[in-house]
Amino acid sequence: MNKRTEAHQNSCSSWRGANKGAGYNCWRRCKWKLAGYPRNLIGNRKFIALFCAIILIVLYLLSSSLSVSRFYLTRILLPDLLENFELSKNSDDLKKPRLVWQGGGSAMDDITPDVDHPFTEAPRHKHSPPPVAWENPSGFVHHGGRGDAKILVFASKRKGSAILRAITELLEMIKFKFDVITVMPGSPMPVLTDIHTKYKCFILDDFKMYLNRSASQRKMIDNFMEKNGIGMIAFIVSNNASRIGKQEQLKGFPVLLHNKLNAKELRLASSSPAGLYRVLREGASVNLTRRGDHPLPVSVMLPQHPLLLPLVEALVPSTSDVDTYLPAALLDVGRIDGIRRVLLGVDLSGWLQKLLFLDALSFLDAGLSLPLERYILVDVDDIFVARSGIRMTDHDVKAMLESQERLREKIPNFTFNLGFSGYYFLSGNAAENLGDKALVGNASSFWWFGHMWRHTQPHKLATVDDIKAPMLLNRHFAKTYNISVDTGYSVAPHHSGVYPVHEPLYDAWKKVYGIRATSTEEYPHLKPDRFRRGFQYRGIKVLPRQMCGLFTHTLYFESPEHPGLKAKLDASIDGGELFQTIALNPINVFMTHMTNYGSDRLALYVFEGVVQALQKRTNFILKTEPAVQLAQRYFDLYPEEEEPFWGDPCMDKRHMEIWSSNKTCDELPDALVLGPQKTGTTALYTFLGLHPSLQHNLPSPTTFEEVQFFSGHNYFRGLDWYLKWFPTREPGQIIFEKSATYFDSEVAPARVKALLPNAKLVVLLLPPERRAYSWYQHQVAHGAAAALNHSFSEVLRADLLPYPPRGLAELRARCLHPGEYAVHLERWLEHFSPEQLLLVDGEQLRQAPVAVMSQLQDFLDVRPVVDYDKLIRCAGVDTISLSGVLEYYAPYNARLLSLLQQLRRTPPSWLTNSSLDLQPTN
Ligand SMILES: Nc1ncnc2c1ncn2[C@@H]1O[C@H](COP(=O)(O)OS(=O)(=O)O)[C@@H](OP(=O)(O)O)[C@H]1O
């Protein structure tokens, strides 16, 4: 293909705090209205509700020092009152006529905020780098998640808070895409517009930053949320705890807050209606002092409204020194003021809080729910490999089969997935050899996958044949012992060659075993594990693998090498790391080793234990599947992960070790000329190539001086393919690549960021109408039918045709689209800092190339500095006459000018100079 042709949400926002002295008056002034019901019914309901509310508030106030009364309120009175109201998670139900809570007067009129948290800042500009607190260091996942963001997180501190970090990390873990707005004290609330209607949920890291808004701002937010059906999750969390909590009436919201209390236990509210929780199982609780953990600081929220449902209760000390269960999380189903809210007085540190957060998302919008199914596949690697003394005996095999049967009662068809290296068969002691025989004798009771014959790391073998040979031996072994290895799945020792990709491994796998799925912990990096994901390459689906806390050397519950291992495993199983891994990942592939099934049989203890804990505390439906089906399920769930991202193996020590002994990243380019097409990029490539210290990529027989890796199908040829385009780097040399297709590519910026995060990027900005015409002429010269059959102005007007021919529409798009400079620049700036980007005036390149080359040498910091006056000569400048396209580009150019001003860059002369020679064209 020719290089030039590749395509490229009426709220009661004003209720006054009872504890400020004017509370009773306020309640008298509050009006209740049952929107949409007949008037007489409204009257009765209104009377009952008002009466109940007054009784409630009086009792609450009297009970401020009597925790027992509060207990009765939350545990007995509130639920009884609530029986009058149907509660449903069905979103249609939530739209039914509802109580509208209206306050009299303005909260802001006579109450001074006790905490100064006004909103202030406009939404973060799309291209400004995110605060470090939630920045993804890998560069692979931009704010995680699938599709367009449905969640908007409001951050109350510019640098982020601990709770903000916990929120964003959890969203990243469950792969929900989100945006963040920082809302600082002192400036107005960002204006919510149509673009915010895409959100289903607003998450506030500090509820008070919303409560302390002025009445008008809060009304604006409330109206927007109600109108657009947006729910709210809001945190009121203390950083530290004390025995005596601080009591506070929340401003404009019917909750009496007791802050900073030490909780000894969290449990799901016993008063909650049945079926309220989705993930959490009714009765779930967590004892926070059992293992000597620090007590958890919580905010107790005493609801002063019958329609605020306690979700979670915390066991906290009361003034009378009697520990009491009080609500630390509330659900507002939207029948108070039309806005659905979950208020959390707990952080996100433990399993119960995390799962409550999942349930909160589901309460607010069914589309924000993870599936309830949890798939678990347990690989048992290194079958036969372990040294004598720590292998499985025949008793261990029997125990494994029995454990498998018990697990099957909870996970239908649960089957251990065994990976073997036949070379080591019968290499143990007498009891262990009986174990080997028991394994092959029960082969049909397990799933199997072929490993390397002698557990060799494939990346140490240079060719496909080198890798095939040992694989074939293993396959032959499997045939001899009637082991079915046609499962289409395998793993590589130490993840070798899977990622970064060792091409011969993928070839050999396909040829010997017909591999269609594998798994690794290393993509894109081992840590942080919440960013682990899958990818597909050359027909093989690579699943992310999770960790279970067992390694080849963890053999006993207690040993000098691993003191306290049993306690650690118990913690992990009982709500800790392993429990949470499964709770937050719908599809789990765990790697264990043969040694974990011998000795103290830790693997059996761990998996039976975690399954039991999950069943006790959650409503998850536990399942299993063979790896290939699981891989299909994974990419059905996360289709956006199919395309790989290639990172620089040399930026990760682990990747260096499992990539390839004879490969280097030295040749990866330092700079890229991005385009766009027809702006003089070839001339610039040539000029740069004249410099003794600048080395460009090798030419291509098909795309000439361009590699076109990041923008198109070449990307799927892999990193090795890309590296072949670069000569060996001489000392002091700077290597650059030029592909004019990169600039307007939607995918290129993220891909370049993953592989070349520090690259310097050069963009040529020619008047866009000139670029468009040049592209048209180029297509004429190449005999493109649409260009030959239509004049330039006909091409430009093609959008006016009712049914423009495909070729014509495509030509128009390729003429016009790349010249929408601001759009494309903004995309690059989402991934790269402005300092990495040089914007060259394309007109200046034509008229004063020497000056441009000085600018480039400076930007690239290349030595020696060459006097290009001696190397190139300006051969005269052509002028062309265009105006038909000016109108089209006017808004884009205005956006570009504004962007350049924000970046404090001098705009190209053509952008500010209206005296260009522009005449009407045909
Ligand atoms: N020295 C110098 N400085 C600036 N511009 C120059 C220079 N030399 C050539 N050109 C003009 O660049 C146009 C081709 O641009 P590209 O090389 O980017 O085209 S491509 O995308 O690589 O096909 C092409 O424009 P058109 O003549 O309008 O086609 C070239 O004339």
mmCIF file of N, CA and C and ligand atoms in Angstrom, residues 2-4 675-684 687 705-706 738 740-741 764 766 770-771 773-775 777-778 842-847 849 873 878 880, ligand 1:
data_model
loop_
_atom_site.group_PDB
_atom_site.id
_atom_site.type_symbol
_atom_site.label_atom_id
_atom_site.label_comp_id
_atom_site.label_asym_id
_atom_site.label_seq_id
_atom_site.Cartn_x
_atom_site.Cartn_y
_atom_site.Cartn_z
ATOM 1 N N ASN A 2 0.438 2.217 -0.706
ATOM 2 C CA ASN A 2 1.139 3.483 -0.700
ATOM 3 C C ASN A 2 1.093 4.063 0.697
ATOM 4 N N LYS A 3 2.207 4.608 1.171
ATOM 5 C CA LYS A 3 2.263 5.131 2.541
ATOM 6 C C LYS A 3 1.244 6.222 2.751
ATOM 7 N N ARG A 4 0.866 6.892 1.687
ATOM 8 C CA ARG A 4 -0.017 8.041 1.836
ATOM 9 C C ARG A 4 -1.484 7.641 1.875
ATOM 10 N N GLY A 675 3.967 14.002 11.815
ATOM 11 C CA GLY A 675 3.127 14.433 10.705
ATOM 12 C C GLY A 675 2.502 15.764 11.004
ATOM 13 N N PRO A 676 1.333 16.059 10.470
ATOM 14 C CA PRO A 676 0.519 15.157 9.659
ATOM 15 C C PRO A 676 1.030 15.067 8.214
ATOM 16 N N GLN A 677 0.325 14.251 7.428
ATOM 17 C CA GLN A 677 0.726 14.036 6.048
ATOM 18 C C GLN A 677 0.625 15.339 5.255
ATOM 19 N N LYS A 678 1.512 15.454 4.301
ATOM 20 C CA LYS A 678 1.548 16.575 3.348
ATOM 21 C C LYS A 678 1.862 17.920 3.983
ATOM 22 N N THR A 679 2.689 17.885 4.994
ATOM 23 C CA THR A 679 3.082 19.150 5.628
ATOM 24 C C THR A 679 4.572 19.416 5.477
ATOM 25 N N GLY A 680 5.254 18.540 4.739
ATOM 26 C CA GLY A 680 6.701 18.695 4.577
ATOM 27 C C GLY A 680 7.490 17.731 5.429
ATOM 28 N N THR A 681 6.862 16.653 5.867
ATOM 29 C CA THR A 681 7.555 15.714 6.769
ATOM 30 C C THR A 681 8.716 15.005 6.084
ATOM 31 N N THR A 682 8.580 14.749 4.766
ATOM 32 C CA THR A 682 9.672 14.064 4.062
ATOM 33 C C THR A 682 10.884 14.967 4.000
ATOM 34 N N ALA A 683 10.636 16.238 3.725
ATOM 35 C CA ALA A 683 11.738 17.201 3.693
ATOM 36 C C ALA A 683 12.400 17.262 5.058
ATOM 37 N N LEU A 684 11.605 17.296 6.104
ATOM 38 C CA LEU A 684 12.165 17.378 7.454
ATOM 39 C C LEU A 684 12.965 16.123 7.793
ATOM 40 N N PHE A 687 16.232 16.440 5.966
ATOM 41 C CA PHE A 687 17.103 17.442 6.601
ATOM 42 C C PHE A 687 17.709 16.891 7.885
ATOM 43 N N GLU A 705 10.008 6.072 3.506
ATOM 44 C CA GLU A 705 10.774 6.447 4.707
ATOM 45 C C GLU A 705 9.958 6.275 5.989
ATOM 46 N N GLU A 706 8.737 5.754 5.860
ATOM 47 C CA GLU A 706 7.865 5.640 7.043
ATOM 48 C C GLU A 706 7.723 4.196 7.526
ATOM 49 N N LYS A 738 10.084 8.727 11.447
ATOM 50 C CA LYS A 738 9.074 9.650 10.916
ATOM 51 C C LYS A 738 7.974 8.840 10.265
ATOM 52 N N ALA A 740 4.136 10.040 9.026
ATOM 53 C CA ALA A 740 3.179 11.148 9.025
ATOM 54 C C ALA A 740 1.763 10.690 9.377
ATOM 55 N N THR A 741 1.581 9.375 9.443
ATOM 56 C CA THR A 741 0.252 8.832 9.781
ATOM 57 C C THR A 741 -0.029 8.872 11.292
ATOM 58 N N LEU A 764 4.366 19.124 12.505
ATOM 59 C CA LEU A 764 4.426 20.228 11.543
ATOM 60 C C LEU A 764 3.030 20.807 11.346
ATOM 61 N N LEU A 766 1.055 23.159 9.056
ATOM 62 C CA LEU A 766 0.942 23.922 7.809
ATOM 63 C C LEU A 766 -0.494 24.452 7.771
ATOM 64 N N ARG A 770 -4.089 24.406 3.018
ATOM 65 C CA ARG A 770 -2.994 24.084 2.104
ATOM 66 C C ARG A 770 -2.678 22.590 2.154
ATOM 67 N N ARG A 771 -2.679 22.065 3.376
ATOM 68 C CA ARG A 771 -2.434 20.633 3.557
ATOM 69 C C ARG A 771 -3.510 19.803 2.864
ATOM 70 N N TYR A 773 -5.401 20.640 0.327
ATOM 71 C CA TYR A 773 -5.267 20.707 -1.135
ATOM 72 C C TYR A 773 -4.110 19.834 -1.618
ATOM 73 N N SER A 774 -3.030 19.876 -0.859
ATOM 74 C CA SER A 774 -1.856 19.077 -1.206
ATOM 75 C C SER A 774 -2.213 17.578 -1.218
ATOM 76 N N TRP A 775 -3.019 17.182 -0.250
ATOM 77 C CA TRP A 775 -3.434 15.764 -0.206
ATOM 78 C C TRP A 775 -4.274 15.417 -1.429
ATOM 79 N N GLN A 777 -4.168 16.878 -4.365
ATOM 80 C CA GLN A 777 -3.287 16.805 -5.527
ATOM 81 C C GLN A 777 -2.504 15.503 -5.550
ATOM 82 N N HIS A 778 -2.118 15.113 -4.364
ATOM 83 C CA HIS A 778 -1.358 13.864 -4.226
ATOM 84 C C HIS A 778 -2.188 12.675 -4.720
ATOM 85 N N GLY A 842 4.887 24.928 9.575
ATOM 86 C CA GLY A 842 5.150 24.337 8.270
ATOM 87 C C GLY A 842 5.478 25.363 7.212
ATOM 88 N N GLU A 843 4.918 26.555 7.326
ATOM 89 C CA GLU A 843 5.256 27.619 6.378
ATOM 90 C C GLU A 843 6.705 28.041 6.548
ATOM 91 N N GLN A 844 7.124 28.073 7.814
ATOM 92 C CA GLN A 844 8.499 28.473 8.081
ATOM 93 C C GLN A 844 9.478 27.434 7.541
ATOM 94 N N LEU A 845 9.061 26.166 7.613
ATOM 95 C CA LEU A 845 9.934 25.124 7.059
ATOM 96 C C LEU A 845 10.147 25.348 5.570
ATOM 97 N N ARG A 846 9.107 25.802 4.888
ATOM 98 C CA ARG A 846 9.231 26.071 3.458
ATOM 99 C C ARG A 846 10.085 27.290 3.190
ATOM 100 N N GLN A 847 9.864 28.346 4.000
ATOM 101 C CA GLN A 847 10.478 29.622 3.674
ATOM 102 C C GLN A 847 11.823 29.843 4.362
ATOM 103 N N PRO A 849 13.992 27.190 6.194
ATOM 104 C CA PRO A 849 14.290 25.880 6.787
ATOM 105 C C PRO A 849 15.488 25.896 7.729
ATOM 106 N N ARG A 873 19.457 24.507 0.844
ATOM 107 C CA ARG A 873 19.225 25.786 0.189
ATOM 108 C C ARG A 873 17.736 25.912 -0.094
ATOM 109 N N ASP A 878 6.548 28.307 -3.409
ATOM 110 C CA ASP A 878 5.363 28.369 -4.251
ATOM 111 C C ASP A 878 4.216 29.007 -3.460
ATOM 112 N N ILE A 880 -0.064 29.174 -3.336
ATOM 113 C CA ILE A 880 -1.274 28.590 -3.886
ATOM 114 C C ILE A 880 -2.474 29.412 -3.439
HETATM 115 N N1 LIG B 1 11.651 21.951 1.956
HETATM 116 C C1 LIG B 1 10.382 21.804 2.130
HETATM 117 N N2 LIG B 1 9.774 22.386 3.165
HETATM 118 C C2 LIG B 1 8.468 22.238 3.356
HETATM 119 N N3 LIG B 1 7.650 21.534 2.546
HETATM 120 C C3 LIG B 1 8.233 20.923 1.491
HETATM 121 C C4 LIG B 1 9.608 21.026 1.247
HETATM 122 N N4 LIG B 1 9.855 20.309 0.188
HETATM 123 C C5 LIG B 1 8.704 19.790 -0.263
HETATM 124 N N5 LIG B 1 7.732 20.160 0.528
HETATM 125 C C6 LIG B 1 6.310 19.869 0.363
HETATM 126 O O1 LIG B 1 5.857 18.952 1.353
HETATM 127 C C7 LIG B 1 4.699 18.305 0.806
HETATM 128 C C8 LIG B 1 4.840 16.847 1.080
HETATM 129 O O2 LIG B 1 4.680 16.689 2.445
HETATM 130 P P1 LIG B 1 5.088 15.344 3.147
HETATM 131 O O3 LIG B 1 6.456 15.021 2.837
HETATM 132 O O4 LIG B 1 4.749 15.489 4.616
HETATM 133 O O5 LIG B 1 4.138 14.297 2.431
HETATM 134 S S1 LIG B 1 3.867 12.810 2.908
HETATM 135 O O6 LIG B 1 2.802 12.835 3.895
HETATM 136 O O7 LIG B 1 5.093 12.263 3.429
HETATM 137 O O8 LIG B 1 3.439 12.189 1.669
HETATM 138 C C9 LIG B 1 4.733 18.595 -0.692
HETATM 139 O O9 LIG B 1 3.731 19.569 -0.926
HETATM 140 P P2 LIG B 1 2.883 19.619 -2.252
HETATM 141 O O10 LIG B 1 3.855 20.141 -3.270
HETATM 142 O O11 LIG B 1 1.747 20.558 -1.994
HETATM 143 O O12 LIG B 1 2.449 18.248 -2.527
HETATM 144 C C10 LIG B 1 6.063 19.157 -0.929
HETATM 145 O O13 LIG B 1 6.080 20.110 -1.963
#
